[in-house]
PDB file of C-alpha atoms and ligand atoms in Angstrom:
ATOM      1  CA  UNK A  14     -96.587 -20.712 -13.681  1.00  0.00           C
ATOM      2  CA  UNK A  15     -99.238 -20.550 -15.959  1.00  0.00           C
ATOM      3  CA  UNK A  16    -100.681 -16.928 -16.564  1.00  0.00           C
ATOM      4  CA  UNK A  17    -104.324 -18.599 -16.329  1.00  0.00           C
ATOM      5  CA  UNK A  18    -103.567 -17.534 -12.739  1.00  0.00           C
ATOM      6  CA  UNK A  19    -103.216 -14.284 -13.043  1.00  0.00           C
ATOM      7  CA  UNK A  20    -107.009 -13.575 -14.935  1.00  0.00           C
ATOM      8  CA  UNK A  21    -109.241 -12.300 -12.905  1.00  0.00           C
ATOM      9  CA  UNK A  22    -111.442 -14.999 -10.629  1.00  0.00           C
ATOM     10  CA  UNK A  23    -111.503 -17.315  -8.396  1.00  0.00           C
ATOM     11  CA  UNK A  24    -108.396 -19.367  -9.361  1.00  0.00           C
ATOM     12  CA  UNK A  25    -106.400 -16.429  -8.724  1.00  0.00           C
ATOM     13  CA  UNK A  26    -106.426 -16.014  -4.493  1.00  0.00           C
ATOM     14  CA  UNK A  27    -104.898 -19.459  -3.932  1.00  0.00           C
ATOM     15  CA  UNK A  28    -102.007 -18.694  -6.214  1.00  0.00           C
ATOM     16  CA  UNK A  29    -101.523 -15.228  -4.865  1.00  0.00           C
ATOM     17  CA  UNK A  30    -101.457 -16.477  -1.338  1.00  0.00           C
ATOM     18  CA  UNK A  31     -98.529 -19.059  -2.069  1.00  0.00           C
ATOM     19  CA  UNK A  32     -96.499 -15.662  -4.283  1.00  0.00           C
ATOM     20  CA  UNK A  33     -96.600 -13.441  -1.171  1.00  0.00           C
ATOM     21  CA  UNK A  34     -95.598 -16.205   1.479  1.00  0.00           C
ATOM     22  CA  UNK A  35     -92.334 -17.448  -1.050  1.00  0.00           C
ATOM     23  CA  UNK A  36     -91.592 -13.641  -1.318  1.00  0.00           C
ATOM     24  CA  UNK A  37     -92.621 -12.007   2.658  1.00  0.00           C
ATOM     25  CA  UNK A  38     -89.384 -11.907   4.005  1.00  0.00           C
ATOM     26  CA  UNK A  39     -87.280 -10.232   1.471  1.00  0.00           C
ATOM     27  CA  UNK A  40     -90.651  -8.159   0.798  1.00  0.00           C
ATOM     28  CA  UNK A  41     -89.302  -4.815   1.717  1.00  0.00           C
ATOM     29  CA  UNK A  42     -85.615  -5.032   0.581  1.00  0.00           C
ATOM     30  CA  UNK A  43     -87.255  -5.517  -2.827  1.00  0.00           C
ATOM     31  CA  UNK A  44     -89.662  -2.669  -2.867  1.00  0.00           C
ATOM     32  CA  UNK A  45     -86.978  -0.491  -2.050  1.00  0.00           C
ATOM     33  CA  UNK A  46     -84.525  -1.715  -4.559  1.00  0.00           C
ATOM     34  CA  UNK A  47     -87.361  -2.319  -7.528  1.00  0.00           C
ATOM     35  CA  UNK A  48     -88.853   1.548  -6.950  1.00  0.00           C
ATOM     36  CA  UNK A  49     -84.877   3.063  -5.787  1.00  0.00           C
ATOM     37  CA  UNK A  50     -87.269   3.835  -2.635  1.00  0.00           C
ATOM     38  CA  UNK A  51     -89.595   5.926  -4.469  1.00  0.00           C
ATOM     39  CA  UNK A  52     -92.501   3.793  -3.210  1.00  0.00           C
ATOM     40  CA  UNK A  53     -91.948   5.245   0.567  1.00  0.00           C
ATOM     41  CA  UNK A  54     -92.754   8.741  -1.203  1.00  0.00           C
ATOM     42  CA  UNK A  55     -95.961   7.585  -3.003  1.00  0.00           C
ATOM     43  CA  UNK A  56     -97.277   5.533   0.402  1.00  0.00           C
ATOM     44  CA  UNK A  57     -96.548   8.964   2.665  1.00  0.00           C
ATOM     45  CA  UNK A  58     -98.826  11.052  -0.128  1.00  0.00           C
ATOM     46  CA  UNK A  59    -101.615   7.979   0.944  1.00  0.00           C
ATOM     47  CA  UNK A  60    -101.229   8.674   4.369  1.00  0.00           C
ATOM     48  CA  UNK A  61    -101.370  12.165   3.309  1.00  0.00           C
ATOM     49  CA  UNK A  62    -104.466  11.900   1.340  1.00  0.00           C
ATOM     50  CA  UNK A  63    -106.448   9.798   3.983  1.00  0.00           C
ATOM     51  CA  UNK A  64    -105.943  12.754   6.123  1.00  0.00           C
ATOM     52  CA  UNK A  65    -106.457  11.216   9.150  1.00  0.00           C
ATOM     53  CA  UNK A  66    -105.774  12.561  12.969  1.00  0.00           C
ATOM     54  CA  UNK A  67    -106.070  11.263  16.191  1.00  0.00           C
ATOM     55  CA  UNK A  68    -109.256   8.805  17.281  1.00  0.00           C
ATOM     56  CA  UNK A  69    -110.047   8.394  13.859  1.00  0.00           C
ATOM     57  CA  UNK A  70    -110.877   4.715  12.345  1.00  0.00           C
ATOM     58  CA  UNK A  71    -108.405   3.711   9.567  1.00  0.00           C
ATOM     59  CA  UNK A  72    -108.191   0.360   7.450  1.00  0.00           C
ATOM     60  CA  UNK A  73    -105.573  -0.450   5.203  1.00  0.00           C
ATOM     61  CA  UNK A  74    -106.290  -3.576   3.214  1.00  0.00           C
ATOM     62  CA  UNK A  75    -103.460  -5.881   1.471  1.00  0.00           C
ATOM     63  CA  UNK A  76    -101.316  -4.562   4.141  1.00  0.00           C
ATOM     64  CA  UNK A  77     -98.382  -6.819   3.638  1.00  0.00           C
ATOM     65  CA  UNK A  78     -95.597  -5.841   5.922  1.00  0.00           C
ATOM     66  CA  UNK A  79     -97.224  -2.500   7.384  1.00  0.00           C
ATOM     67  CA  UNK A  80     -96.139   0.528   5.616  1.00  0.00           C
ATOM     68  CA  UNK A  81     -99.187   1.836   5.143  1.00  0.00           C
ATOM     69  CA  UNK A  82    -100.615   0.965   8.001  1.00  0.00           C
ATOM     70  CA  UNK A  83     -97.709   1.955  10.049  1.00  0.00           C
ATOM     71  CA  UNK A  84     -98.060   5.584   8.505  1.00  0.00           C
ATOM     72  CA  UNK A  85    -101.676   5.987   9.736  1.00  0.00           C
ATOM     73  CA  UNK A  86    -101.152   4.904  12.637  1.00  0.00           C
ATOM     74  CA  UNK A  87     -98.220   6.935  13.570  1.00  0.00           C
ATOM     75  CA  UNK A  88    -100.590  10.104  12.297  1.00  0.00           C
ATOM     76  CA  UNK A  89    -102.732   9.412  15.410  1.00  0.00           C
ATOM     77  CA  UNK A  90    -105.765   6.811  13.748  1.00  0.00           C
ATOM     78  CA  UNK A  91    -106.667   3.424  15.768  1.00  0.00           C
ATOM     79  CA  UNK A  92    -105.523   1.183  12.521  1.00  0.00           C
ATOM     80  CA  UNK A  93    -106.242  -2.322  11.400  1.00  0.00           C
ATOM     81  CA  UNK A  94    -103.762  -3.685   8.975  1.00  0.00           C
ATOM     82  CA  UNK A  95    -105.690  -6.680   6.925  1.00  0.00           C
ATOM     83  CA  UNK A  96    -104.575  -9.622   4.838  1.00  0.00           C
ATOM     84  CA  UNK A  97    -104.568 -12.801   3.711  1.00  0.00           C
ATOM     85  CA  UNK A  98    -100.988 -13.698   3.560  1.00  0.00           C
ATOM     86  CA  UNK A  99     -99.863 -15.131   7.079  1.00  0.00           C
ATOM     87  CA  UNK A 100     -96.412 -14.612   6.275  1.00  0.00           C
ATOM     88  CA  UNK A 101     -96.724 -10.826   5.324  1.00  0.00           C
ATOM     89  CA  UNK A 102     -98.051 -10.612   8.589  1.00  0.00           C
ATOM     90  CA  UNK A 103     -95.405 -11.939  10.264  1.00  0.00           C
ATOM     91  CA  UNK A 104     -93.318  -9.520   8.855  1.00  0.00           C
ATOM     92  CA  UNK A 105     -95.888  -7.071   9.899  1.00  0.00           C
ATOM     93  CA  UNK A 106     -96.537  -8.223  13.517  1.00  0.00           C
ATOM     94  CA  UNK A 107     -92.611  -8.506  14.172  1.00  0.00           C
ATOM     95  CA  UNK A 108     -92.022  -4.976  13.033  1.00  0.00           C
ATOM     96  CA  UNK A 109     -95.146  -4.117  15.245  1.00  0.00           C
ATOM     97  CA  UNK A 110     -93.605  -6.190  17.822  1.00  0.00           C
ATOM     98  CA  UNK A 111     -89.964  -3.937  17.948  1.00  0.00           C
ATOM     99  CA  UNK A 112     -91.853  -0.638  17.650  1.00  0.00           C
ATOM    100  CA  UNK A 113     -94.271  -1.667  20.317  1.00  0.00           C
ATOM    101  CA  UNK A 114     -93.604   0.829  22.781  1.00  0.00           C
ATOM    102  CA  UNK A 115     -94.110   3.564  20.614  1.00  0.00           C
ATOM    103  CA  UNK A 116     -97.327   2.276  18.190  1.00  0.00           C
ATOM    104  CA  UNK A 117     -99.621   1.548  20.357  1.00  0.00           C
ATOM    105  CA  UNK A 118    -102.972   2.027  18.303  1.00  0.00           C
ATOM    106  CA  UNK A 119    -102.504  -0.717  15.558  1.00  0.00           C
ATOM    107  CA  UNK A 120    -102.794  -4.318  15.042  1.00  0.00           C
ATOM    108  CA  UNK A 121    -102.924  -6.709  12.140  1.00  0.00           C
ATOM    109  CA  UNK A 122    -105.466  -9.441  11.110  1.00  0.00           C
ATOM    110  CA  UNK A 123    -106.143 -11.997   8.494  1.00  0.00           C
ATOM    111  CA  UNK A 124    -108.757 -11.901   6.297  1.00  0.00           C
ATOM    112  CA  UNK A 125    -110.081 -11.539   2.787  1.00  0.00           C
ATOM    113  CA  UNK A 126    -110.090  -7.621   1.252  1.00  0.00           C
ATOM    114  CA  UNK A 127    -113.536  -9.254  -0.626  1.00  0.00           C
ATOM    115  CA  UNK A 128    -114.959 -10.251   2.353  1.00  0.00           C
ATOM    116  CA  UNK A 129    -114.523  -7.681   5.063  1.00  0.00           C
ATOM    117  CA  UNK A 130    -115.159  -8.701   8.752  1.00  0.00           C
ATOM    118  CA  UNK A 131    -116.996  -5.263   9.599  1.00  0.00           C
ATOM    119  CA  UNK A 132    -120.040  -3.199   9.989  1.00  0.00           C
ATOM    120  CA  UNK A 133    -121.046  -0.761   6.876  1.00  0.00           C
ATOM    121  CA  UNK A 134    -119.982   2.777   7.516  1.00  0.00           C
ATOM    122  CA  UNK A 135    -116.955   1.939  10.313  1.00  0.00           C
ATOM    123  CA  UNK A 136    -113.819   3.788   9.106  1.00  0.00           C
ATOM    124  CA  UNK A 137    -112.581   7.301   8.765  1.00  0.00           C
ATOM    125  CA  UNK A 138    -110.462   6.268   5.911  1.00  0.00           C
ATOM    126  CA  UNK A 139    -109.716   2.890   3.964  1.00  0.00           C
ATOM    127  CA  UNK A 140    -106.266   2.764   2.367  1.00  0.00           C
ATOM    128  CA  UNK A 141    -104.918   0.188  -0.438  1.00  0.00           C
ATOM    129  CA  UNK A 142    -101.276  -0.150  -1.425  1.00  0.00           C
ATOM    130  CA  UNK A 143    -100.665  -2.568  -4.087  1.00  0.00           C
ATOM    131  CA  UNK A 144    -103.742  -4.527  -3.409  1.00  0.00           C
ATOM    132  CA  UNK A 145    -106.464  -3.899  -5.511  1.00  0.00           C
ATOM    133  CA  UNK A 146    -104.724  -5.512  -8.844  1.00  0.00           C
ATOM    134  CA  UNK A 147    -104.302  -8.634  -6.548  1.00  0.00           C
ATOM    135  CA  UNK A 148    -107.562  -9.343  -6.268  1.00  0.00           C
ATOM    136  CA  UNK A 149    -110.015 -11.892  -8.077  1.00  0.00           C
ATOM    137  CA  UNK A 150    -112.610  -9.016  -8.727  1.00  0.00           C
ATOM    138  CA  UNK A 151    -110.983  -5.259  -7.910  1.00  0.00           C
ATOM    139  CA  UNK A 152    -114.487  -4.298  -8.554  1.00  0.00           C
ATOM    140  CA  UNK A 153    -115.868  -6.321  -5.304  1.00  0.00           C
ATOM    141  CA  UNK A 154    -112.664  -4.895  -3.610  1.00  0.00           C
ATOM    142  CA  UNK A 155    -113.101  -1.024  -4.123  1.00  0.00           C
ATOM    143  CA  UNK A 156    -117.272  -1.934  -3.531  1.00  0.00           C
ATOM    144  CA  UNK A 157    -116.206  -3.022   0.230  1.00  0.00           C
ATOM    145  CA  UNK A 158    -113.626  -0.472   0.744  1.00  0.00           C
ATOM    146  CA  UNK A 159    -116.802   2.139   0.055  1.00  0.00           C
ATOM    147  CA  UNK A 160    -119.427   0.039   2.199  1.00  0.00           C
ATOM    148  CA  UNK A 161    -117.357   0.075   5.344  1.00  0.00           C
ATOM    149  CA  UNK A 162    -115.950   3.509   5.123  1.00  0.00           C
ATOM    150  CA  UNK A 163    -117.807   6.411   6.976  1.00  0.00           C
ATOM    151  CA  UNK A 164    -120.542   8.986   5.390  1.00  0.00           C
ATOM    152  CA  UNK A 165    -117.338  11.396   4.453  1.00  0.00           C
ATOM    153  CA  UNK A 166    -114.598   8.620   4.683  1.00  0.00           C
ATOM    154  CA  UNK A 167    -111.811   8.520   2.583  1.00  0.00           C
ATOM    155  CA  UNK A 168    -111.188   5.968  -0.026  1.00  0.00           C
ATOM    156  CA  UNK A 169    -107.212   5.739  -1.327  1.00  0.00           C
ATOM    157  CA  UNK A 170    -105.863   3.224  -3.802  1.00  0.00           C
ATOM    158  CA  UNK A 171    -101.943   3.246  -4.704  1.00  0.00           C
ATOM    159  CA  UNK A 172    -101.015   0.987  -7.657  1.00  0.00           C
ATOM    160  CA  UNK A 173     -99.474   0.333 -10.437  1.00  0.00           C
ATOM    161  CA  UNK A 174    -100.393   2.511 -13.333  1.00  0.00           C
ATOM    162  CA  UNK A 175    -100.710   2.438 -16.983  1.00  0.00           C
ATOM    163  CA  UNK A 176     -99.290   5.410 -18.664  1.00  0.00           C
ATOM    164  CA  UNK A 177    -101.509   7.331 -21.550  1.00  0.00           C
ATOM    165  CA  UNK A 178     -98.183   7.848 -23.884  1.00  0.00           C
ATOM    166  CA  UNK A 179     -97.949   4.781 -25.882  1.00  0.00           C
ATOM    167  CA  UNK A 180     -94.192   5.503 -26.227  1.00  0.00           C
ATOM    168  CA  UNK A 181     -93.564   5.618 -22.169  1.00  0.00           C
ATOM    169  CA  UNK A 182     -96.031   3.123 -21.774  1.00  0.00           C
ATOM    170  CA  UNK A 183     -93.679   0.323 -23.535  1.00  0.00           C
ATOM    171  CA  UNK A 184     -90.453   1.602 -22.243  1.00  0.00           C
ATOM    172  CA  UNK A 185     -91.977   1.112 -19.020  1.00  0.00           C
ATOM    173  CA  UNK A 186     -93.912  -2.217 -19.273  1.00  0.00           C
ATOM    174  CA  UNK A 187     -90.535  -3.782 -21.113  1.00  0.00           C
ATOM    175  CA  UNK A 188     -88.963  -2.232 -17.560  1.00  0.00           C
ATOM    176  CA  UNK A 189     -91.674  -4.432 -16.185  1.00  0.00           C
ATOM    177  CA  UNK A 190     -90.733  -7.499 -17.923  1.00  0.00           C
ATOM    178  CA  UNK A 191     -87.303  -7.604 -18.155  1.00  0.00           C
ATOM    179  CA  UNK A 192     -85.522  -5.684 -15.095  1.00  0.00           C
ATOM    180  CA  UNK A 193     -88.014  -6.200 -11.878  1.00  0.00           C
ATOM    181  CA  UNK A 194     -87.744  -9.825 -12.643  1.00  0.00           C
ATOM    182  CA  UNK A 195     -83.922  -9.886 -13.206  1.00  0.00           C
ATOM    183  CA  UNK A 196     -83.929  -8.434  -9.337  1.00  0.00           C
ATOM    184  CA  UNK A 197     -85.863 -10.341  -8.163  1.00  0.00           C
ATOM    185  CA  UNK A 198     -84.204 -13.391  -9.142  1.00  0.00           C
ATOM    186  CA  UNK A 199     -80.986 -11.554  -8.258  1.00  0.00           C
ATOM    187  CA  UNK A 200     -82.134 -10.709  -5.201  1.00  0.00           C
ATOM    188  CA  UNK A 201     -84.752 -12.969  -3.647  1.00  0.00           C
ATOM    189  CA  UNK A 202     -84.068 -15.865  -5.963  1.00  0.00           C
ATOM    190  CA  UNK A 203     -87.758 -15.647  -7.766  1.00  0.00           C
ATOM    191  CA  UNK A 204     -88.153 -13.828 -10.722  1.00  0.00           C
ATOM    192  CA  UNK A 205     -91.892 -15.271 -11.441  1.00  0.00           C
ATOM    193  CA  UNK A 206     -93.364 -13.530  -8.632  1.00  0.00           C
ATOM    194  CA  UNK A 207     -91.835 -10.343 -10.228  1.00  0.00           C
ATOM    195  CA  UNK A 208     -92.547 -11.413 -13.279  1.00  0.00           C
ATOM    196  CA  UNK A 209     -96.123 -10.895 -12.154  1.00  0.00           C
ATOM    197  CA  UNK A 210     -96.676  -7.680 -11.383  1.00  0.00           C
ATOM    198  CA  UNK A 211     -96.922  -7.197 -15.436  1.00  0.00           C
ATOM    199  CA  UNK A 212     -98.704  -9.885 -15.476  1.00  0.00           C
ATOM    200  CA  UNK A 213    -101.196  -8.956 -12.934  1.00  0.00           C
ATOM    201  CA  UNK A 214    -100.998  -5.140 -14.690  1.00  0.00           C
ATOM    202  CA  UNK A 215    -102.560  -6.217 -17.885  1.00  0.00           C
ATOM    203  CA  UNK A 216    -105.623  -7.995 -16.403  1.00  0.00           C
ATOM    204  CA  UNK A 217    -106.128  -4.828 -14.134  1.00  0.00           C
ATOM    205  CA  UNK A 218    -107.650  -1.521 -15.924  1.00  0.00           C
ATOM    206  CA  UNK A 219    -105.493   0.452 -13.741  1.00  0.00           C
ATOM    207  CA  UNK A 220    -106.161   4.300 -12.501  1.00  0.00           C
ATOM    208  CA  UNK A 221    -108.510   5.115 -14.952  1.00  0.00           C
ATOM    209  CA  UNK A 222    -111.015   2.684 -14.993  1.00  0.00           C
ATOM    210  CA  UNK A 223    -110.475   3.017 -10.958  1.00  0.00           C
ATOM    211  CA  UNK A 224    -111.892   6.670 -11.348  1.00  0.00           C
ATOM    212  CA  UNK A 225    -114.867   6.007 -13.465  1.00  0.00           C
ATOM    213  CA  UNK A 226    -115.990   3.492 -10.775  1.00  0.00           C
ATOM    214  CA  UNK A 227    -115.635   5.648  -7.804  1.00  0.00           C
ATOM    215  CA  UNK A 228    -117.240   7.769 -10.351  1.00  0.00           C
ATOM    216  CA  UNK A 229    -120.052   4.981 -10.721  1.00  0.00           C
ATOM    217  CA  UNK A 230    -119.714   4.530  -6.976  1.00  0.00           C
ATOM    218  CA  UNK A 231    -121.208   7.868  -6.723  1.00  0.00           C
ATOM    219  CA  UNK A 232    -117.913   8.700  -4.358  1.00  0.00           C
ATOM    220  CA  UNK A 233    -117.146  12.420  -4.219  1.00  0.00           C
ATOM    221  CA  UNK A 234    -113.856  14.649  -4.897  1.00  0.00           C
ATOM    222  CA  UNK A 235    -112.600  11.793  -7.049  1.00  0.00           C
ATOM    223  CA  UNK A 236    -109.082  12.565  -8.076  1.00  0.00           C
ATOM    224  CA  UNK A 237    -106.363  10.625 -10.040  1.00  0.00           C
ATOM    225  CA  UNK A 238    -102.431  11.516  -8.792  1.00  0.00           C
ATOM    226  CA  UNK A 239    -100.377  10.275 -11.345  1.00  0.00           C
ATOM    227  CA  UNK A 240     -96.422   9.911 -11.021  1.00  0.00           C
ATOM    228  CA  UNK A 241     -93.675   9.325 -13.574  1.00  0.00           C
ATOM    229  CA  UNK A 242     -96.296   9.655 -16.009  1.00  0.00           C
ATOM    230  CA  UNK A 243     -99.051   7.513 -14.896  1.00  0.00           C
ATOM    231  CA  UNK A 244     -96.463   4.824 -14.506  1.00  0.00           C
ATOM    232  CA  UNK A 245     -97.682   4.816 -10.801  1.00  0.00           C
ATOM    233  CA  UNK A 246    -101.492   6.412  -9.377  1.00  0.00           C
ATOM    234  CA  UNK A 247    -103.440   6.873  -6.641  1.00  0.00           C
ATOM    235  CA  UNK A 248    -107.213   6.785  -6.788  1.00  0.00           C
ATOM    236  CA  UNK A 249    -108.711   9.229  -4.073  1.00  0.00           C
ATOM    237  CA  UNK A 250    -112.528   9.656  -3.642  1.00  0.00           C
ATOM    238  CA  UNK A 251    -115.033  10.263  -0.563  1.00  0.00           C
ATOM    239  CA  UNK A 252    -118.260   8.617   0.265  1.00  0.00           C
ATOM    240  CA  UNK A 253    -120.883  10.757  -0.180  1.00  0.00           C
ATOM    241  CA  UNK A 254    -122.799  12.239   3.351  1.00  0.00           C
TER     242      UNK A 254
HETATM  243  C1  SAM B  14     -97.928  -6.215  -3.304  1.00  0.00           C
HETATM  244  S1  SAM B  14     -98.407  -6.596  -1.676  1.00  0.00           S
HETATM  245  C2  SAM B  14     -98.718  -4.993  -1.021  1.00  0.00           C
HETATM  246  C3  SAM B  14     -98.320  -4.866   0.418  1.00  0.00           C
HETATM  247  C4  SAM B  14     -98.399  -3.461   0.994  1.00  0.00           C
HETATM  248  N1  SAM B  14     -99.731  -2.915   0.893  1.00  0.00           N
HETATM  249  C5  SAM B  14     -97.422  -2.537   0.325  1.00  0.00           C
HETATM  250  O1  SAM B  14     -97.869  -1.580  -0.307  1.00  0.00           O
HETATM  251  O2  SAM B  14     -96.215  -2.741   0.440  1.00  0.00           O
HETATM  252  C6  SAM B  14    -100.034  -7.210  -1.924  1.00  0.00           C
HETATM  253  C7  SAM B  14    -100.632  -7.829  -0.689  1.00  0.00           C
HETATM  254  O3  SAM B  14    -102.010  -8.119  -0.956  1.00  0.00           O
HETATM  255  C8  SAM B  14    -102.360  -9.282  -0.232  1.00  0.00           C
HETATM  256  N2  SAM B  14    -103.617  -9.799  -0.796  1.00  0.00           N
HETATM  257  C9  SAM B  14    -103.837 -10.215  -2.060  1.00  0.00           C
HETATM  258  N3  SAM B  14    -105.118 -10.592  -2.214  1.00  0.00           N
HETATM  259  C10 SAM B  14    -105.716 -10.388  -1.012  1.00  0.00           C
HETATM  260  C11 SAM B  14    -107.044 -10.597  -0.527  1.00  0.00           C
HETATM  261  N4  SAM B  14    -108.017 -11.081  -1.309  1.00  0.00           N
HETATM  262  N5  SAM B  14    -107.325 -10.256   0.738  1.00  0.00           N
HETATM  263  C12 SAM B  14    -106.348  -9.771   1.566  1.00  0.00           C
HETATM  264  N6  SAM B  14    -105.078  -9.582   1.164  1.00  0.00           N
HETATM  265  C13 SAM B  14    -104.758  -9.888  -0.110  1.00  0.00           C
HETATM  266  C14 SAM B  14    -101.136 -10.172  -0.401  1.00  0.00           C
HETATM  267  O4  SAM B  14    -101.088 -11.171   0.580  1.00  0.00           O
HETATM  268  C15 SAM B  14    -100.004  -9.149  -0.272  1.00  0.00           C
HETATM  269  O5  SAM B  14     -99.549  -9.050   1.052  1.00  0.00           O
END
């Protein structure tokens, strides 16, 4: 796979698209084994951070399988899970499917992160796990996530990071490049599409350049949570009222 791919633009969706339905059923198993679970942690501080409670509004874009969107929804909000991958959402809808008596107040839907199907100002909060680096422009993503959140909505992004010590920062991208694509050849027979996440990293600006445009987004209470040493962030900022 050529890393032309993996620049930013239009080239990029299609490619992205075919990565997540060769890698949706062993999705999960791999996020557990890649972040020794650690991701569940960093996706309940999200929910935690969107601060949502019953009858509110809550998006989560690049859903994948649900976690996210699971969360919210079992903290009370009416949640849409969106993305572009049908077989993510398969995954999704089947786990939606055994849980159904209990989660009542979410569904799942296709559609483009760039391109939302909804009305400025709709949600209480607007959540992104492992999305925003995905996309041809993150810019155009983070600029919808803003437009159809509320006057006082939340705005969280969880993703990959890029740590500020130039020492960690290379023991960590070599971890990047050498062991997340040994397991997922190991375990899910592809280690391209895990060879991409570094890939995608180093076309992606990561949590800083994420907080000077919610900065330039004019969003409020910006914040940066950084874990392991920036290896992993979250982005947090509110539209202004
Ligand atoms: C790494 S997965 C993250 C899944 C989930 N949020 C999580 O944290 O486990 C990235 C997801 O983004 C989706 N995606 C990428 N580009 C997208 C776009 N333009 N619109 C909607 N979904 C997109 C992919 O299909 C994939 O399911």
């Amino acid at each position: 796979m050529s890393n032309v791919f993996y620049a930013p633009g239009k080239q990029r969706a299609a490619k992205v698209s075919d990565l997540f339905a060769s890698i949706a059923r062993r999705y999960d198993l791999l996020n557990d084994l890649q972040s020794f679970g650690f991701h569940r942690i960093w996706k309940r501080r999200v929910t935690e951070l969107a601060r949502v409670k019953s009858g509110d509004l809550a998006l989560d874009l690049c859903c994948g399988t649900g976690d996210i969107a699971f969360a919210l929804a079992q903290r009370g909000a009416e949640t849409i899970g969106l993305d572009f991958s049908e077989k993510m959402l398969e995954v999704a809808q089947s786990r939606l499917q055994k849980s159904k008596s209990r989660i009542q107040n979410l569904k799942f839907m296709q559609g483009d992160a760039q391109q939302l199907p909804f009305p400025d100002n709709s949600f209480d909060a607007v959540t992104v796990g492992y999305g925003l680096r995905n996309l041809s422009s993150w810019e155009s993503g983070l600029a919808e996530m803003v437009r159809v959140a509320k006057p006082g909505g939340r705005i969280v992004v969880l993703e990959f990071g890029k740590p500020a010590n130039p020492f960690w920062r290379r023991i960590y991208f070599a971890h990047l490049s050498c062991s997340v694509p040994l397991v997922g050849l190991l375990f899910c027979g592809n280690a391209q599409a895990y060879a991409y996440i570094l890939e995608s990293l180093k076309h992606y600006p990561a949590q800083t350049a994420v907080e000077e445009k919610m900065r330039a987004l004019q969003l409020s209470n910006v914040q940066v949570v950084n874990f392991f040493g920036g290896a992993m962030a979250i982005n947090f900022g509110q539209k202004p009222l």
